[in-house]
PDB file of C-alpha atoms in Angstrom:
ATOM      1  CA  THR A 389      76.580  94.873 131.451  1.00 85.00           C
ATOM      2  CA  SER A 390      73.182  94.575 129.747  1.00 89.00           C
ATOM      3  CA  ALA A 391      71.532  92.551 127.014  1.00 92.00           C
ATOM      4  CA  THR A 392      68.183  91.687 125.558  1.00 95.00           C
ATOM      5  CA  VAL A 393      67.874  88.835 123.062  1.00 94.00           C
ATOM      6  CA  THR A 394      64.666  88.249 121.140  1.00 95.00           C
ATOM      7  CA  GLY A 395      63.872  85.009 119.326  1.00 92.00           C
ATOM      8  CA  ASP A 396      61.391  84.882 116.449  1.00 93.00           C
ATOM      9  CA  LEU A 397      59.205  81.899 117.292  1.00 89.00           C
ATOM     10  CA  THR A 398      57.320  82.157 114.008  1.00 88.00           C
ATOM     11  CA  ALA A 399      60.445  80.668 112.378  1.00 85.00           C
ATOM     12  CA  LEU A 400      60.109  77.391 114.356  1.00 80.00           C
ATOM     13  CA  ALA A 401      59.666  74.487 111.986  1.00 77.00           C
ATOM     14  CA  SER A 402      59.669  70.722 112.224  1.00 75.00           C
ATOM     15  CA  ASP A 403      59.477  67.967 109.662  1.00 77.00           C
ATOM     16  CA  ASN A 404      55.665  68.090 109.712  1.00 74.00           C
ATOM     17  CA  ASN A 405      53.473  70.965 108.496  1.00 78.00           C
ATOM     18  CA  LEU A 406      50.505  69.779 110.596  1.00 74.00           C
ATOM     19  CA  ARG A 407      52.697  69.845 113.724  1.00 71.00           C
ATOM     20  CA  ASP A 408      53.886  73.338 112.808  1.00 72.00           C
ATOM     21  CA  GLY A 409      50.271  74.472 112.479  1.00 73.00           C
ATOM     22  CA  GLN A 410      49.602  73.226 116.000  1.00 72.00           C
ATOM     23  CA  LEU A 411      52.460  75.442 117.252  1.00 71.00           C
ATOM     24  CA  ARG A 412      50.969  78.483 115.529  1.00 75.00           C
ATOM     25  CA  ASP A 413      47.415  77.985 116.781  1.00 75.00           C
ATOM     26  CA  GLN A 414      47.845  75.954 119.999  1.00 77.00           C
ATOM     27  CA  ALA A 415      50.635  75.176 122.449  1.00 79.00           C
ATOM     28  CA  ILE A 416      53.177  77.998 122.015  1.00 82.00           C
ATOM     29  CA  GLU A 417      50.610  79.971 119.940  1.00 86.00           C
ATOM     30  CA  THR A 418      53.157  81.749 117.783  1.00 85.00           C
ATOM     31  CA  ARG A 419      50.393  83.709 116.031  1.00 87.00           C
ATOM     32  CA  LYS A 420      49.554  85.355 119.370  1.00 92.00           C
ATOM     33  CA  PHE A 421      53.058  85.266 120.917  1.00 92.00           C
ATOM     34  CA  PRO A 422      55.475  85.557 117.989  1.00 94.00           C
ATOM     35  CA  ASN A 423      58.594  86.277 120.096  1.00 95.00           C
ATOM     36  CA  SER A 424      60.392  85.073 123.166  1.00 94.00           C
ATOM     37  CA  THR A 425      62.752  87.458 124.971  1.00 96.00           C
ATOM     38  CA  PHE A 426      65.641  86.949 127.374  1.00 96.00           C
ATOM     39  CA  THR A 427      66.720  90.034 129.351  1.00 97.00           C
ATOM     40  CA  LEU A 428      69.944  89.924 131.339  1.00 96.00           C
ATOM     41  CA  THR A 429      69.334  91.040 134.927  1.00 97.00           C
ATOM     42  CA  SER A 430      72.860  90.707 136.358  1.00 95.00           C
ATOM     43  CA  ARG A 431      76.152  91.954 135.027  1.00 93.00           C
ATOM     44  CA  VAL A 432      78.406  89.225 133.636  1.00 91.00           C
ATOM     45  CA  GLU A 433      82.057  89.164 134.655  1.00 87.00           C
ATOM     46  CA  LEU A 434      84.139  87.423 132.027  1.00 81.00           C
ATOM     47  CA  PRO A 435      87.017  85.289 133.329  1.00 83.00           C
ATOM     48  CA  ALA A 436      90.576  86.211 132.321  1.00 81.00           C
ATOM     49  CA  GLY A 437      90.998  83.011 130.284  1.00 82.00           C
ATOM     50  CA  LEU A 438      88.561  84.359 127.705  1.00 86.00           C
ATOM     51  CA  ALA A 439      91.166  86.812 126.402  1.00 84.00           C
ATOM     52  CA  THR A 440      93.455  83.944 125.404  1.00 85.00           C
ATOM     53  CA  GLY A 441      90.735  82.076 123.493  1.00 87.00           C
ATOM     54  CA  GLN A 442      90.082  79.583 126.257  1.00 92.00           C
ATOM     55  CA  ALA A 443      86.469  78.350 126.505  1.00 93.00           C
ATOM     56  CA  VAL A 444      85.018  79.518 129.832  1.00 94.00           C
ATOM     57  CA  ASP A 445      81.842  78.628 131.682  1.00 94.00           C
ATOM     58  CA  VAL A 446      79.557  81.489 132.681  1.00 94.00           C
ATOM     59  CA  THR A 447      76.007  81.640 134.031  1.00 95.00           C
ATOM     60  CA  LEU A 448      73.625  84.237 132.643  1.00 96.00           C
ATOM     61  CA  SER A 449      70.975  85.444 135.091  1.00 97.00           C
ATOM     62  CA  GLY A 450      67.923  86.961 133.515  1.00 97.00           C
ATOM     63  CA  THR A 451      64.247  86.964 132.759  1.00 97.00           C
ATOM     64  CA  LEU A 452      62.797  84.797 130.025  1.00 96.00           C
ATOM     65  CA  GLU A 453      59.470  85.762 128.527  1.00 96.00           C
ATOM     66  CA  LEU A 454      57.658  83.000 126.679  1.00 94.00           C
ATOM     67  CA  HIS A 455      53.960  82.801 125.815  1.00 93.00           C
ATOM     68  CA  GLY A 456      53.412  86.129 127.629  1.00 95.00           C
ATOM     69  CA  VAL A 457      54.825  84.808 130.925  1.00 96.00           C
ATOM     70  CA  LYS A 458      58.074  86.051 132.497  1.00 97.00           C
ATOM     71  CA  LYS A 459      60.234  83.823 134.676  1.00 97.00           C
ATOM     72  CA  ASP A 460      63.665  84.337 136.242  1.00 97.00           C
ATOM     73  CA  VAL A 461      66.150  81.862 134.798  1.00 97.00           C
ATOM     74  CA  GLN A 462      69.821  80.894 135.080  1.00 97.00           C
ATOM     75  CA  VAL A 463      71.358  79.933 131.726  1.00 97.00           C
ATOM     76  CA  PRO A 464      74.678  78.078 131.875  1.00 97.00           C
ATOM     77  CA  VAL A 465      76.726  78.992 128.807  1.00 96.00           C
ATOM     78  CA  GLN A 466      80.208  78.528 127.451  1.00 96.00           C
ATOM     79  CA  ALA A 467      81.951  81.568 125.982  1.00 94.00           C
ATOM     80  CA  GLN A 468      85.039  81.655 123.778  1.00 94.00           C
ATOM     81  CA  LEU A 469      86.903  84.381 121.888  1.00 92.00           C
ATOM     82  CA  VAL A 470      87.066  83.361 118.211  1.00 92.00           C
ATOM     83  CA  ASN A 471      88.392  85.695 115.489  1.00 92.00           C
ATOM     84  CA  GLY A 472      87.556  88.826 117.478  1.00 90.00           C
ATOM     85  CA  LEU A 473      84.030  87.665 118.393  1.00 93.00           C
ATOM     86  CA  ILE A 474      82.812  86.246 121.686  1.00 92.00           C
ATOM     87  CA  VAL A 475      80.885  83.098 120.792  1.00 95.00           C
ATOM     88  CA  VAL A 476      78.358  82.100 123.446  1.00 95.00           C
ATOM     89  CA  VAL A 477      76.497  78.777 123.421  1.00 97.00           C
ATOM     90  CA  GLY A 478      74.167  77.279 125.991  1.00 97.00           C
ATOM     91  CA  SER A 479      70.834  75.720 126.737  1.00 96.00           C
ATOM     92  CA  ILE A 480      68.219  75.297 129.459  1.00 95.00           C
ATOM     93  CA  ASP A 481      65.350  72.895 129.971  1.00 94.00           C
ATOM     94  CA  LEU A 482      61.961  74.604 130.076  1.00 91.00           C
ATOM     95  CA  LYS A 483      58.779  73.262 131.644  1.00 91.00           C
ATOM     96  CA  PHE A 484      56.039  74.431 129.282  1.00 86.00           C
ATOM     97  CA  SER A 485      53.337  74.583 131.967  1.00 88.00           C
ATOM     98  CA  ASP A 486      55.453  77.139 133.880  1.00 93.00           C
ATOM     99  CA  TYR A 487      54.831  79.460 130.930  1.00 91.00           C
ATOM    100  CA  GLY A 488      51.133  78.692 130.441  1.00 89.00           C
ATOM    101  CA  VAL A 489      51.806  76.534 127.386  1.00 86.00           C
ATOM    102  CA  SER A 490      49.344  73.660 127.194  1.00 80.00           C
ATOM    103  CA  SER A 491      49.604  70.544 125.073  1.00 71.00           C
ATOM    104  CA  PRO A 492      48.128  70.887 121.591  1.00 65.00           C
ATOM    105  CA  ARG A 493      45.111  68.794 120.719  1.00 66.00           C
ATOM    106  CA  GLY A 494      44.470  67.224 117.339  1.00 61.00           C
ATOM    107  CA  ALA A 495      44.777  64.136 115.184  1.00 59.00           C
ATOM    108  CA  SER A 496      48.346  65.022 114.175  1.00 56.00           C
ATOM    109  CA  VAL A 497      49.565  65.143 117.791  1.00 56.00           C
ATOM    110  CA  LEU A 498      49.691  61.835 119.652  1.00 55.00           C
ATOM    111  CA  SER A 499      51.502  63.121 122.745  1.00 57.00           C
ATOM    112  CA  ILE A 500      53.797  65.871 123.915  1.00 65.00           C
ATOM    113  CA  GLU A 501      55.989  66.180 126.981  1.00 71.00           C
ATOM    114  CA  ASP A 502      55.755  69.178 129.333  1.00 75.00           C
ATOM    115  CA  HIS A 503      59.292  70.327 128.618  1.00 80.00           C
ATOM    116  CA  GLY A 504      61.589  71.391 125.854  1.00 83.00           C
ATOM    117  CA  VAL A 505      65.104  72.670 125.441  1.00 87.00           C
ATOM    118  CA  MET A 506      65.899  76.271 124.589  1.00 89.00           C
ATOM    119  CA  GLU A 507      69.280  76.470 122.880  1.00 91.00           C
ATOM    120  CA  LEU A 508      71.161  79.642 122.085  1.00 91.00           C
ATOM    121  CA  GLN A 509      74.174  80.642 120.089  1.00 94.00           C
ATOM    122  CA  LEU A 510      75.262  84.272 120.117  1.00 94.00           C
ATOM    123  CA  PHE A 511      78.081  86.083 118.332  1.00 94.00           C
ATOM    124  CA  LEU A 512      79.086  89.238 120.214  1.00 90.00           C
ATOM    125  CA  LYS A 513      81.449  91.967 119.108  1.00 88.00           C
ATOM    126  CA  GLN A 514      82.627  95.041 120.924  1.00 76.00           C
ATOM    127  CA  GLY A 515      80.581  98.074 119.944  1.00 71.00           C
TER     128      GLY A 515
END
């Protein structure tokens, strides 16, 4: 019925320390905006097939905050009951400029596209 998921963006890492520095000080600016938060805005009805362990498709409606900007998003996910946990996986494409994220500048960055993919994997248990 409700959920808030916070991602620690300071843990983002690539295969290049110079590129990672650009993320901290430019672009996503993880020093200034260390977290991204998704807040569910609509109740999620789980299909009956979930109880039998069948993978089911569900859309999560919510607000994503990234770089200090909030946007309404729809996240298509797949949910499955596995060993008493509901495992949820999904992804959405994000346009960085929609969130005020500009391309980093520097010798270590030749080019960057105006989008990226946010992936999620959640393990939920009944409280």
